Amino acid sequence: MIAMTAKEVGAAVEAELTAELGRLQAAGVEPGLAVVLVGDHPESETYVATKVRTARRLGIRSEDVRLPADISQAALEAELGRLNADPRVHGVLCQLPLPEHLNAARVAARINPLKDVDCFHPENFGLLAEGTPRFVPCTPAGILALLRHYRIVVAGRHVVMMGRSNIVGRPMSLLLSQKGWDATVTLCHTLTGNIAHYTSQADILIVAIGRAESVGREHVREGAVVIDVGVHRVVDPSRPRGYRICGDVRYDAVAPLSAAITPVPGGVGPLTVLMLMRNTLQAARLAAAGAQPGSLDMARGKGVK
Ligand code: GUN
C-alpha cells in the first residue's frame, strides 16, 4: 500500500509556482488574491487563515476580507463588485458555507469570471464541462496532481466518485471522463441505492461525501486506489486537544486493502490550497493578457491536464 501524501507533490507544485511567480513579477505583474469570509464559522476561519498564510508565504499579495454574519446580499455583492473592479486583485474567493440568508449561487455569479479562482461562476463551470477550462477547481486540481505524481493509470479505468457537490464531485467526474484522462466515471450520491455495489467495482474510488469515517472495507475492492477528500474533527478524549482529524474513509480498515490511499490530514487538503495559488497566478496572467469576461477564446485549447 502506498500512502499518497501532499508532501512530495506539494514541493513540486510549489517549485512550479515560485518559478511562474518570478516570471510574472519580472514582467511587472504582482499577483493578488482576496479571500472573503462572512461571519465567524470556525472551520472556515481555519481554511481562510491557511489560504492567506500560504499566499503570503509564496509571495502572493493577499487581502483578508472579513464581513459581518448579518450582512445583506446586496452589501456582500457590493463588496465583491469592489474587488472585481480593483486591478491589484486578480483572484476573488468567497468562502463557503455562507450564512443561511445569503444565496451562494448569486454570489458565485457576481464574481468576475476572470477572477473566479474557485471556478464556481457559471461561465467557468460551463467551460470546464465543455473540456476547455479557464480554471480547474482547487480540490479536483489537487486530486489530478496526486494522480499524476503517483503515476496512477486512469485511462480506461473505472472511477467511482462518491458525492455530487459543485465543489468536488461534479467537476471531478467531468474532468476525469474528458479526453486526456479518459476514465469511465460513475457518480454516486446520497440517493444511490446499494452504494457499495458501485463503489466496490471502482479501480479508483474518490470520496467526498462529508460524513466522517463512513466508507469502510465493504465499499472498497482489493487493490483499489482510494482518495479521501473529507476533513472532520471528531471528539477523542485520548488526544491532547480532545479531538482528532479524520476523513470520510475509515483509514485503518481500508488502507490494508488498497493499492494506494490518501491520509487525512496530509493528503488532498494541502494541495487544494496550492491549487488556489496556481489559479491566482493564472488569473494574473489572464489580466496581464487583457482578457475580458466572455472572451472565451482565451480559455480554449488549453486542455485539462
Ligand atoms: N468551502 C469548502 N471548500 C471550499 C472551496 O473550495 N472554496 C470556497 N470558496 N469555499 C469552500
Short mmCIF file of C-alpha atoms and ligand atoms in Angstrom, two decimals:
data_model
loop_
_atom_site.label_atom_id
_atom_site.label_comp_id
_atom_site.label_asym_id
_atom_site.label_seq_id
_atom_site.Cartn_x
_atom_site.Cartn_y
_atom_site.Cartn_z
CA MET A 1 0.00 0.00 0.00
CA ILE A 2 1.28 3.45 -0.94
CA ALA A 3 0.27 6.46 1.18
CA MET A 4 -0.23 9.29 -1.31
CA THR A 5 0.71 12.42 0.61
CA ALA A 6 0.73 16.09 -0.26
CA LYS A 7 4.32 16.45 0.87
CA GLU A 8 6.22 15.40 -2.25
CA VAL A 9 3.56 16.61 -4.67
CA GLY A 10 3.31 19.92 -2.84
CA ALA A 11 7.04 20.54 -3.05
CA ALA A 12 6.97 20.07 -6.84
CA VAL A 13 3.90 22.32 -7.22
CA GLU A 14 5.46 25.00 -5.02
CA ALA A 15 8.63 24.99 -7.13
CA GLU A 16 6.46 25.47 -10.24
CA LEU A 17 4.53 28.30 -8.59
CA THR A 18 7.68 30.07 -7.45
CA ALA A 19 9.12 29.94 -10.96
CA GLU A 20 5.88 31.24 -12.50
CA LEU A 21 5.57 33.97 -9.88
CA GLY A 22 9.13 35.06 -10.72
CA ARG A 23 8.23 35.27 -14.43
CA LEU A 24 5.12 37.33 -13.70
CA GLN A 25 6.99 39.70 -11.36
CA ALA A 26 9.74 40.14 -13.94
CA ALA A 27 7.01 41.23 -16.35
CA GLY A 28 5.78 43.79 -13.79
CA VAL A 29 2.75 41.76 -12.61
CA GLU A 30 2.15 41.46 -8.84
CA PRO A 31 -0.48 38.72 -8.39
CA GLY A 32 -3.11 39.42 -5.73
CA LEU A 33 -5.76 37.26 -4.06
CA ALA A 34 -8.75 38.42 -1.98
CA VAL A 35 -10.35 35.91 0.38
CA VAL A 36 -13.79 36.89 1.68
CA LEU A 37 -15.16 35.38 4.88
CA VAL A 38 -18.70 36.17 6.01
CA GLY A 39 -19.33 35.59 9.72
CA ASP A 40 -17.19 33.51 12.04
CA HIS A 41 -17.74 29.86 11.08
CA PRO A 42 -14.81 28.28 13.00
CA GLU A 43 -13.74 25.76 10.34
CA SER A 44 -13.95 28.42 7.62
CA GLU A 45 -11.77 30.69 9.79
CA THR A 46 -9.10 27.99 9.76
CA TYR A 47 -9.35 27.42 6.00
CA VAL A 48 -9.23 31.13 5.22
CA ALA A 49 -6.26 31.67 7.53
CA THR A 50 -4.40 28.84 5.73
CA LYS A 51 -5.17 30.34 2.33
CA VAL A 52 -3.99 33.82 3.31
CA ARG A 53 -0.87 32.46 5.05
CA THR A 54 0.07 30.27 2.07
CA ALA A 55 -0.35 33.16 -0.35
CA ARG A 56 1.89 35.39 1.76
CA ARG A 57 4.49 32.64 2.22
CA LEU A 58 4.76 32.23 -1.55
CA GLY A 59 4.91 35.99 -2.15
CA ILE A 60 1.38 36.46 -3.48
CA ARG A 61 -0.28 39.65 -2.20
CA SER A 62 -3.38 38.66 -0.26
CA GLU A 63 -6.31 40.53 1.18
CA ASP A 64 -8.25 39.02 4.08
CA VAL A 65 -11.77 40.49 3.85
CA ARG A 66 -13.94 39.89 6.94
CA LEU A 67 -17.65 40.72 6.73
CA PRO A 68 -20.32 40.50 9.44
CA ALA A 69 -22.58 37.42 9.60
CA ASP A 70 -25.70 39.58 9.17
CA ILE A 71 -24.51 41.35 6.00
CA SER A 72 -27.23 41.68 3.35
CA GLN A 73 -26.96 40.00 -0.05
CA ALA A 74 -26.77 43.45 -1.67
CA ALA A 75 -23.94 44.62 0.61
CA LEU A 76 -21.97 41.41 0.03
CA GLU A 77 -22.42 41.76 -3.72
CA ALA A 78 -21.30 45.39 -3.49
CA GLU A 79 -18.12 44.27 -1.72
CA LEU A 80 -17.49 41.69 -4.45
CA GLY A 81 -18.07 44.44 -7.01
CA ARG A 82 -15.35 46.50 -5.33
CA LEU A 83 -12.91 43.56 -5.54
CA ASN A 84 -13.95 42.87 -9.15
CA ALA A 85 -13.01 46.45 -10.03
CA ASP A 86 -9.69 46.52 -8.14
CA PRO A 87 -6.84 45.94 -10.62
CA ARG A 88 -4.50 44.80 -7.80
CA VAL A 89 -6.83 41.90 -7.05
CA HIS A 90 -6.58 39.09 -9.61
CA GLY A 91 -8.35 36.31 -7.71
CA VAL A 92 -11.52 36.61 -5.59
CA LEU A 93 -12.85 33.81 -3.41
CA CYS A 94 -15.85 33.88 -1.09
CA GLN A 95 -15.54 31.11 1.47
CA LEU A 96 -18.47 28.67 1.73
CA PRO A 97 -20.71 27.87 3.52
CA LEU A 98 -22.39 31.26 3.73
CA PRO A 99 -24.91 32.15 6.45
CA GLU A 100 -28.39 30.78 5.60
CA HIS A 101 -29.90 34.10 4.47
CA LEU A 102 -27.32 34.51 1.67
CA ASN A 103 -27.57 32.99 -1.79
CA ALA A 104 -24.30 31.25 -2.74
CA ALA A 105 -25.25 30.81 -6.41
CA ARG A 106 -25.83 34.55 -6.80
CA VAL A 107 -22.52 35.22 -5.08
CA ALA A 108 -20.73 32.87 -7.48
CA ALA A 109 -22.31 34.62 -10.46
CA ARG A 110 -21.35 38.06 -9.08
CA ILE A 111 -17.60 37.35 -9.05
CA ASN A 112 -15.85 38.48 -12.24
CA PRO A 113 -15.35 35.17 -14.13
CA LEU A 114 -11.76 36.17 -14.89
CA LYS A 115 -11.10 36.43 -11.12
CA ASP A 116 -13.09 33.32 -10.20
CA VAL A 117 -10.25 31.21 -8.80
CA ASP A 118 -12.76 28.74 -7.29
CA CYS A 119 -14.26 28.07 -10.75
CA PHE A 120 -17.79 28.47 -9.38
CA HIS A 121 -19.06 31.06 -11.91
CA PRO A 122 -21.49 29.56 -14.48
CA GLU A 123 -19.24 30.73 -17.36
CA ASN A 124 -16.26 28.89 -15.88
CA PHE A 125 -18.29 25.83 -14.90
CA GLY A 126 -19.57 25.72 -18.49
CA LEU A 127 -16.04 25.94 -19.91
CA LEU A 128 -14.99 23.14 -17.59
CA ALA A 129 -17.94 20.97 -18.66
CA GLU A 130 -17.00 21.56 -22.31
CA GLY A 131 -13.46 20.36 -21.68
CA THR A 132 -11.80 23.76 -22.13
CA PRO A 133 -11.38 25.01 -18.56
CA ARG A 134 -10.22 28.55 -17.80
CA PHE A 135 -9.63 27.50 -14.18
CA VAL A 136 -9.67 23.98 -12.73
CA PRO A 137 -11.45 23.99 -9.35
CA CYS A 138 -8.98 23.66 -6.49
CA THR A 139 -9.87 20.31 -4.91
CA PRO A 140 -10.25 18.44 -8.23
CA ALA A 141 -6.97 20.06 -9.38
CA GLY A 142 -5.25 18.76 -6.24
CA ILE A 143 -6.58 15.26 -6.90
CA LEU A 144 -5.36 15.37 -10.52
CA ALA A 145 -1.91 16.45 -9.26
CA LEU A 146 -1.82 13.45 -6.90
CA LEU A 147 -2.90 11.02 -9.64
CA ARG A 148 -0.25 12.42 -11.97
CA HIS A 149 2.53 12.44 -9.39
CA TYR A 150 1.93 8.86 -8.24
CA ARG A 151 1.52 7.73 -11.87
CA ILE A 152 -1.88 6.23 -11.23
CA VAL A 153 -3.21 4.87 -14.51
CA VAL A 154 -6.59 6.50 -15.11
CA ALA A 155 -7.28 5.99 -18.83
CA GLY A 156 -9.74 3.19 -19.45
CA ARG A 157 -10.23 2.54 -15.74
CA HIS A 158 -13.37 2.79 -13.67
CA VAL A 159 -13.51 5.79 -11.33
CA VAL A 160 -16.33 5.87 -8.81
CA MET A 161 -16.96 9.33 -7.43
CA MET A 162 -18.91 9.44 -4.16
CA GLY A 163 -20.55 12.86 -3.78
CA ARG A 164 -22.01 15.22 -6.38
CA SER A 165 -21.20 18.67 -4.96
CA ASN A 166 -20.40 21.53 -7.30
CA ILE A 167 -17.10 21.99 -5.42
CA VAL A 168 -15.73 18.46 -5.77
CA GLY A 169 -17.83 15.56 -7.08
CA ARG A 170 -19.48 17.11 -10.13
CA PRO A 171 -16.38 18.84 -11.57
CA MET A 172 -14.18 15.83 -10.73
CA SER A 173 -16.49 13.49 -12.63
CA LEU A 174 -16.49 15.87 -15.62
CA LEU A 175 -12.71 16.21 -15.67
CA LEU A 176 -11.85 12.52 -15.38
CA SER A 177 -14.29 11.50 -18.12
CA GLN A 178 -12.80 14.00 -20.57
CA LYS A 179 -10.23 13.32 -23.29
CA GLY A 180 -6.77 13.24 -21.76
CA TRP A 181 -7.90 11.48 -18.60
CA ASP A 182 -10.26 9.03 -20.34
CA ALA A 183 -11.77 7.31 -17.31
CA THR A 184 -15.16 5.66 -17.16
CA VAL A 185 -16.87 7.55 -14.34
CA THR A 186 -19.75 6.53 -12.09
CA LEU A 187 -21.16 9.34 -9.93
CA CYS A 188 -22.80 8.14 -6.72
CA HIS A 189 -24.68 10.31 -4.22
CA THR A 190 -26.92 10.23 -1.16
CA LEU A 191 -29.83 8.68 -3.05
CA THR A 192 -27.80 5.96 -4.79
CA GLY A 193 -29.31 2.64 -3.73
CA ASN A 194 -26.89 -0.06 -2.55
CA ILE A 195 -23.93 2.26 -2.97
CA ALA A 196 -21.38 -0.47 -2.07
CA HIS A 197 -22.48 -2.32 -5.24
CA TYR A 198 -20.97 0.54 -7.28
CA THR A 199 -18.05 1.58 -5.09
CA SER A 200 -16.73 -1.97 -4.82
CA GLN A 201 -16.31 -2.01 -8.62
CA ALA A 202 -14.02 1.03 -8.57
CA ASP A 203 -10.42 0.90 -9.73
CA ILE A 204 -10.18 4.42 -8.29
CA LEU A 205 -12.58 5.48 -5.54
CA ILE A 206 -12.85 9.19 -4.75
CA VAL A 207 -14.82 10.03 -1.62
CA ALA A 208 -16.28 13.49 -0.98
CA ILE A 209 -19.48 12.90 0.97
CA GLY A 210 -18.83 14.93 4.11
CA ARG A 211 -19.55 12.13 6.60
CA ALA A 212 -16.77 11.14 8.98
CA GLU A 213 -15.34 7.63 8.59
CA SER A 214 -18.40 6.35 6.77
CA VAL A 215 -16.60 4.43 4.00
CA GLY A 216 -15.24 1.05 5.08
CA ARG A 217 -13.96 -2.27 3.75
CA GLU A 218 -17.38 -3.18 2.38
CA HIS A 219 -17.15 -0.26 -0.08
CA VAL A 220 -13.68 -0.99 -1.46
CA ARG A 221 -12.33 -3.58 -3.88
CA GLU A 222 -8.96 -5.10 -3.02
CA GLY A 223 -6.22 -3.26 -4.94
CA ALA A 224 -8.24 -0.09 -5.47
CA VAL A 225 -6.79 3.42 -5.30
CA VAL A 226 -8.67 5.43 -2.65
CA ILE A 227 -8.76 9.25 -2.46
CA ASP A 228 -10.36 10.78 0.60
CA VAL A 229 -11.48 14.41 0.37
CA GLY A 230 -13.27 14.58 3.75
CA VAL A 231 -11.88 16.51 6.72
CA HIS A 232 -13.60 16.17 10.09
CA ARG A 233 -12.83 16.87 13.71
CA VAL A 234 -14.06 14.05 15.92
CA VAL A 235 -14.06 14.08 19.70
CA ASP A 236 -11.26 11.92 21.11
CA PRO A 237 -10.53 12.35 24.82
CA SER A 238 -7.30 10.34 24.44
CA ARG A 239 -5.77 13.16 22.34
CA PRO A 240 -4.11 16.19 23.96
CA ARG A 241 -6.52 18.56 22.17
CA GLY A 242 -9.56 16.38 22.86
CA TYR A 243 -10.18 15.71 19.17
CA ARG A 244 -8.58 14.11 16.15
CA ILE A 245 -8.83 14.86 12.43
CA CYS A 246 -10.19 12.16 10.13
CA GLY A 247 -11.63 11.79 6.64
CA ASP A 248 -14.73 10.23 5.08
CA VAL A 249 -12.88 6.89 4.91
CA ARG A 250 -12.06 4.55 7.80
CA TYR A 251 -8.34 4.71 7.02
CA ASP A 252 -7.14 1.88 9.27
CA ALA A 253 -9.69 -0.54 7.83
CA VAL A 254 -9.34 0.45 4.18
CA ALA A 255 -5.58 1.12 3.86
CA PRO A 256 -4.51 -2.56 4.08
CA LEU A 257 -6.88 -3.41 1.19
CA SER A 258 -5.92 -0.60 -1.12
CA ALA A 259 -3.06 -0.24 -3.61
CA ALA A 260 -2.73 3.44 -2.68
CA ILE A 261 -4.64 5.77 -0.38
CA THR A 262 -4.53 9.41 0.75
CA PRO A 263 -4.28 10.03 4.51
CA VAL A 264 -6.27 12.70 6.35
CA PRO A 265 -4.72 15.05 7.30
CA GLY A 266 -1.85 15.42 4.81
CA GLY A 267 -3.47 14.07 1.66
CA VAL A 268 -5.67 16.15 -0.63
CA GLY A 269 -6.17 19.17 1.68
CA PRO A 270 -2.81 20.96 1.41
CA LEU A 271 -2.82 20.52 -2.38
CA THR A 272 -6.20 22.25 -2.63
CA VAL A 273 -4.65 25.38 -1.14
CA LEU A 274 -1.69 25.26 -3.55
CA MET A 275 -4.06 24.90 -6.49
CA LEU A 276 -5.81 28.07 -5.34
CA MET A 277 -2.44 29.80 -5.64
CA ARG A 278 -1.95 28.32 -9.10
CA ASN A 279 -5.36 29.66 -10.16
CA THR A 280 -4.44 33.07 -8.77
CA LEU A 281 -1.35 33.14 -10.99
CA GLN A 282 -3.50 32.02 -13.91
CA ALA A 283 -5.91 34.89 -13.17
CA ALA A 284 -2.99 37.35 -13.05
CA ARG A 285 -1.77 36.03 -16.44
CA LEU A 286 -5.26 36.48 -17.93
CA ALA A 287 -5.43 40.06 -16.61
CA ALA A 288 -1.97 40.84 -17.99
CA ALA A 289 -3.06 39.50 -21.39
CA GLY A 290 -6.06 41.85 -21.36
CA ALA A 291 -8.74 39.15 -21.21
CA GLN A 292 -12.36 40.28 -20.93
CA PRO A 293 -15.31 38.35 -19.41
CA GLY A 294 -16.96 36.41 -22.20
CA SER A 295 -13.67 36.29 -24.16
CA LEU A 296 -13.90 32.54 -24.15
CA ASP A 297 -11.33 32.05 -26.89
CA MET A 298 -8.56 32.69 -24.37
CA ALA A 299 -9.58 29.59 -22.47
CA ARG A 300 -9.90 27.31 -25.47
CA GLY A 301 -7.39 24.74 -26.46
CA LYS A 302 -5.66 24.64 -23.08
CA GLY A 303 -6.80 21.10 -22.34
CA VAL A 304 -7.48 19.58 -18.99
CA LYS A 305 -4.06 18.47 -17.81
N1 GUN B 1 -15.58 25.73 1.40
C1 GUN B 1 -15.09 24.47 1.37
N2 GUN B 1 -14.31 24.29 0.27
C2 GUN B 1 -14.33 25.46 -0.41
C3 GUN B 1 -13.71 25.90 -1.61
O1 GUN B 1 -13.00 25.16 -2.30
N3 GUN B 1 -13.95 27.18 -1.96
C4 GUN B 1 -14.75 28.01 -1.23
N4 GUN B 1 -14.95 29.25 -1.68
N5 GUN B 1 -15.34 27.63 -0.11
C5 GUN B 1 -15.12 26.37 0.29
#
